[in-house]
Structures are given as C-alpha cells and as structure tokens.
C-alpha cells in the first residue's frame, strides 16, 4: 500500500509536469512562429497557425499575438485581428503570455488561453487511468502474495503434520 501510494504520488506529479510542459511548449511554438512571420513579413502564416491551434488543442480557448501598440496581429478567431486587445480573461482560464522579440527588438506579445475546466478534466482522466492501472497491479500483487503465502504455509505445515502423525503412531505402539 505504501509503495502504491508513493508510485501514485510520483506519477501524479509527473502527469502535472507533463501538462505544464505541453502548455509552455504551445506558447513557445507560437512565439517562434511569430518571430518567423515577422522575419518573413508573412502575417498570413501567423494568422493561419493561431487559427489552427484551436483545432489541434481542444483545451485551448484562444491564442493571439499582439503588436507593441496593442493591436491584435493574429488570433485564433480571425474576426479579432486588427482590434485592440482588451487583456481581460475569464476567471476559469489559465493564460500564459510571453514577449516576442526579434533580436533585441520587441515585436509584440504572444499569449495562449486554456480552459481550466478542460485542463482539469484531462488531468482527472489521466489520473483515473493511472488509478485503474494501479488497482489492477495491486490486485495482482495481492493475489500473488496470497498464493505465495498459501504455498509457504503448506510447505511449513507439511513436516509438522508428518511429525504429529509419527508421534501418534509411536503413541499407538507402532515403532517401525
């Protein structure tokens, strides 16, 4: 039980770290695409990428890149492009942002907004899967342990039964 609890705790921590790393990776990819789009002066590349991020990542609410003046250069919902960024996020959202620089020049800010509800649901699904695997493992270990105990008990009691039988025979006068 102790080993199972320790294993569950360590796996849960690993799953949470992987989820956070995935979120950071999405933000970093958006920053890199923004830098590439700035270098190649291809705003369509950036707009297409931000729009497709929603299709690729169901837990994502939005992705955007804002220029230094606060105007939206690219957004996962194309009708927001060209508007001024309001910077207000729902309370049930996780927002990650990072400045976008090309060399030393600040060219904007990239941000991704995740649905905390969907992130939690995905985390709970992975933890439920872990719990099922751990329960199956624990049941199999318990079965093997019980089987091993039975075998060990039989191997210990068999010589005692023979000794008791021999003692009974001696008591009955059978010395052979």
XYZ file of C-alpha atoms in Angstrom:
176
model
C 0.000 0.000 0.000
C 2.820 2.350 0.852
C 4.646 1.628 -2.389
C 1.420 2.058 -4.347
C 0.757 5.416 -2.700
C 4.315 6.558 -3.380
C 4.074 5.428 -7.001
C 0.712 7.191 -7.445
C 2.044 10.401 -5.940
C 5.142 10.408 -8.162
C 3.132 9.592 -11.311
C 0.581 12.303 -10.486
C 3.398 14.809 -10.157
C 4.874 13.658 -13.472
C 1.496 13.950 -15.229
C 1.057 17.511 -13.900
C 4.572 18.443 -15.027
C 3.943 16.999 -18.493
C 0.721 19.012 -18.798
C 2.510 22.223 -17.811
C 5.358 21.463 -20.207
C 2.831 20.937 -23.023
C 1.232 24.296 -22.255
C 4.612 26.035 -22.257
C 5.534 24.252 -25.480
C 2.414 25.617 -27.186
C 3.340 29.130 -26.099
C 6.946 28.716 -27.240
C 5.815 27.434 -30.639
C 3.540 30.455 -31.027
C 6.446 32.766 -30.172
C 8.679 31.034 -32.738
C 6.011 31.256 -35.440
C 5.527 34.960 -34.605
C 9.267 35.524 -34.984
C 9.307 33.648 -38.309
C 6.282 35.608 -39.547
C 7.946 38.903 -38.582
C 11.199 37.929 -40.301
C 9.451 36.798 -43.490
C 6.767 39.538 -43.249
C 4.140 36.820 -43.619
C 1.209 37.698 -41.356
C -0.880 35.008 -43.053
C 1.443 32.330 -41.648
C 0.864 33.633 -38.143
C -2.899 34.030 -38.602
C -3.235 30.515 -40.017
C -1.163 28.980 -37.231
C -3.090 30.695 -34.418
C -6.396 29.676 -36.015
C -5.327 26.018 -36.304
C -4.086 25.854 -32.730
C -7.701 25.584 -31.559
C -8.313 22.557 -33.777
C -5.144 20.851 -32.594
C -5.652 21.551 -28.877
C -9.195 21.154 -27.556
C -8.330 22.601 -24.137
C -7.271 25.888 -25.748
C -9.728 28.798 -25.656
C -7.674 31.204 -27.730
C -4.205 32.069 -28.982
C -3.118 35.516 -30.040
C -0.212 37.743 -30.916
C -0.430 41.449 -30.141
C 1.854 44.124 -31.640
C 3.613 46.756 -29.475
C 0.707 49.195 -29.978
C -1.781 46.707 -28.515
C -3.454 45.687 -31.774
C -4.105 42.036 -32.451
C -1.887 40.805 -35.301
C -3.089 37.215 -35.154
C -5.850 35.468 -33.254
C -7.360 32.011 -33.183
C -10.671 33.684 -34.024
C -9.858 35.657 -37.195
C -12.580 38.292 -36.674
C -10.497 39.670 -33.748
C -7.495 40.527 -35.958
C -6.887 44.281 -36.090
C -8.859 45.006 -32.919
C -7.324 46.352 -29.743
C -6.521 43.708 -27.158
C -8.636 44.080 -24.032
C -6.493 41.839 -21.814
C -9.475 40.549 -19.810
C -9.504 36.814 -19.285
C -12.289 34.722 -17.769
C -11.667 33.640 -14.198
C -11.892 29.986 -15.248
C -8.996 30.344 -17.700
C -5.266 29.842 -17.490
C -3.408 32.464 -19.510
C 0.254 32.157 -20.454
C 1.981 35.086 -22.134
C 5.462 35.858 -23.355
C 7.021 38.773 -25.140
C 8.087 38.214 -28.724
C 11.458 39.656 -29.656
C 13.426 39.616 -32.835
C 16.999 40.110 -31.745
C 16.710 42.914 -29.204
C 13.667 44.456 -30.828
C 10.313 43.937 -29.094
C 7.772 42.997 -31.740
C 4.815 42.034 -29.581
C 3.429 39.569 -27.110
C 2.089 36.080 -27.607
C -0.493 34.548 -25.330
C -2.454 31.349 -25.079
C -5.594 30.926 -23.003
C -6.596 27.498 -21.733
C -9.908 26.384 -20.263
C -9.107 25.449 -16.686
C -12.167 23.193 -16.667
C -10.946 21.229 -19.711
C -7.382 21.076 -18.352
C -8.695 19.700 -15.053
C -10.919 17.196 -16.880
C -7.973 15.949 -18.958
C -5.842 15.688 -15.818
C -8.583 13.787 -13.976
C -8.970 11.406 -16.929
C -5.249 10.619 -16.885
C -5.304 10.181 -13.104
C -8.335 7.860 -13.351
C -6.432 5.775 -15.910
C -3.457 5.667 -13.530
C -5.737 4.597 -10.675
C -7.166 1.749 -12.781
C -3.689 0.523 -13.705
C -2.537 0.795 -10.103
C -5.633 -1.040 -8.810
C -5.049 -3.854 -11.319
C -1.424 -4.058 -10.287
C -2.331 -4.043 -6.588
C -4.892 -6.814 -7.067
C -2.406 -8.944 -8.976
C 0.261 -8.401 -6.301
C -2.290 -9.280 -3.629
C -3.245 -12.476 -5.486
C 0.383 -13.500 -5.975
C 1.111 -12.677 -2.326
C -1.786 -14.787 -1.113
C -0.779 -17.662 -3.382
C 2.812 -17.407 -2.148
C 1.616 -17.354 1.471
C -0.505 -20.448 0.897
C 2.409 -22.303 -0.679
C 4.720 -21.233 2.120
C 2.169 -22.213 4.804
C 1.742 -25.649 3.219
C 5.491 -26.161 2.998
C 5.863 -25.263 6.687
C 2.902 -27.263 7.986
C 3.521 -30.444 5.961
C 6.594 -31.528 8.024
C 4.754 -30.694 11.243
C 1.789 -32.862 10.157
C 4.196 -35.732 9.380
C 5.838 -35.309 12.779
C 2.431 -35.283 14.513
C 1.401 -38.423 12.583
C 4.652 -40.174 13.524
C 4.164 -39.141 17.169
C 0.632 -40.585 17.104
C 1.893 -43.857 15.632
C 4.575 -44.107 18.318
C 1.864 -43.489 20.944
C -0.145 -46.342 19.432
C 2.812 -48.670 19.796
C 3.900 -48.704 16.175
C 7.650 -48.246 16.435
C 8.509 -49.028 12.824
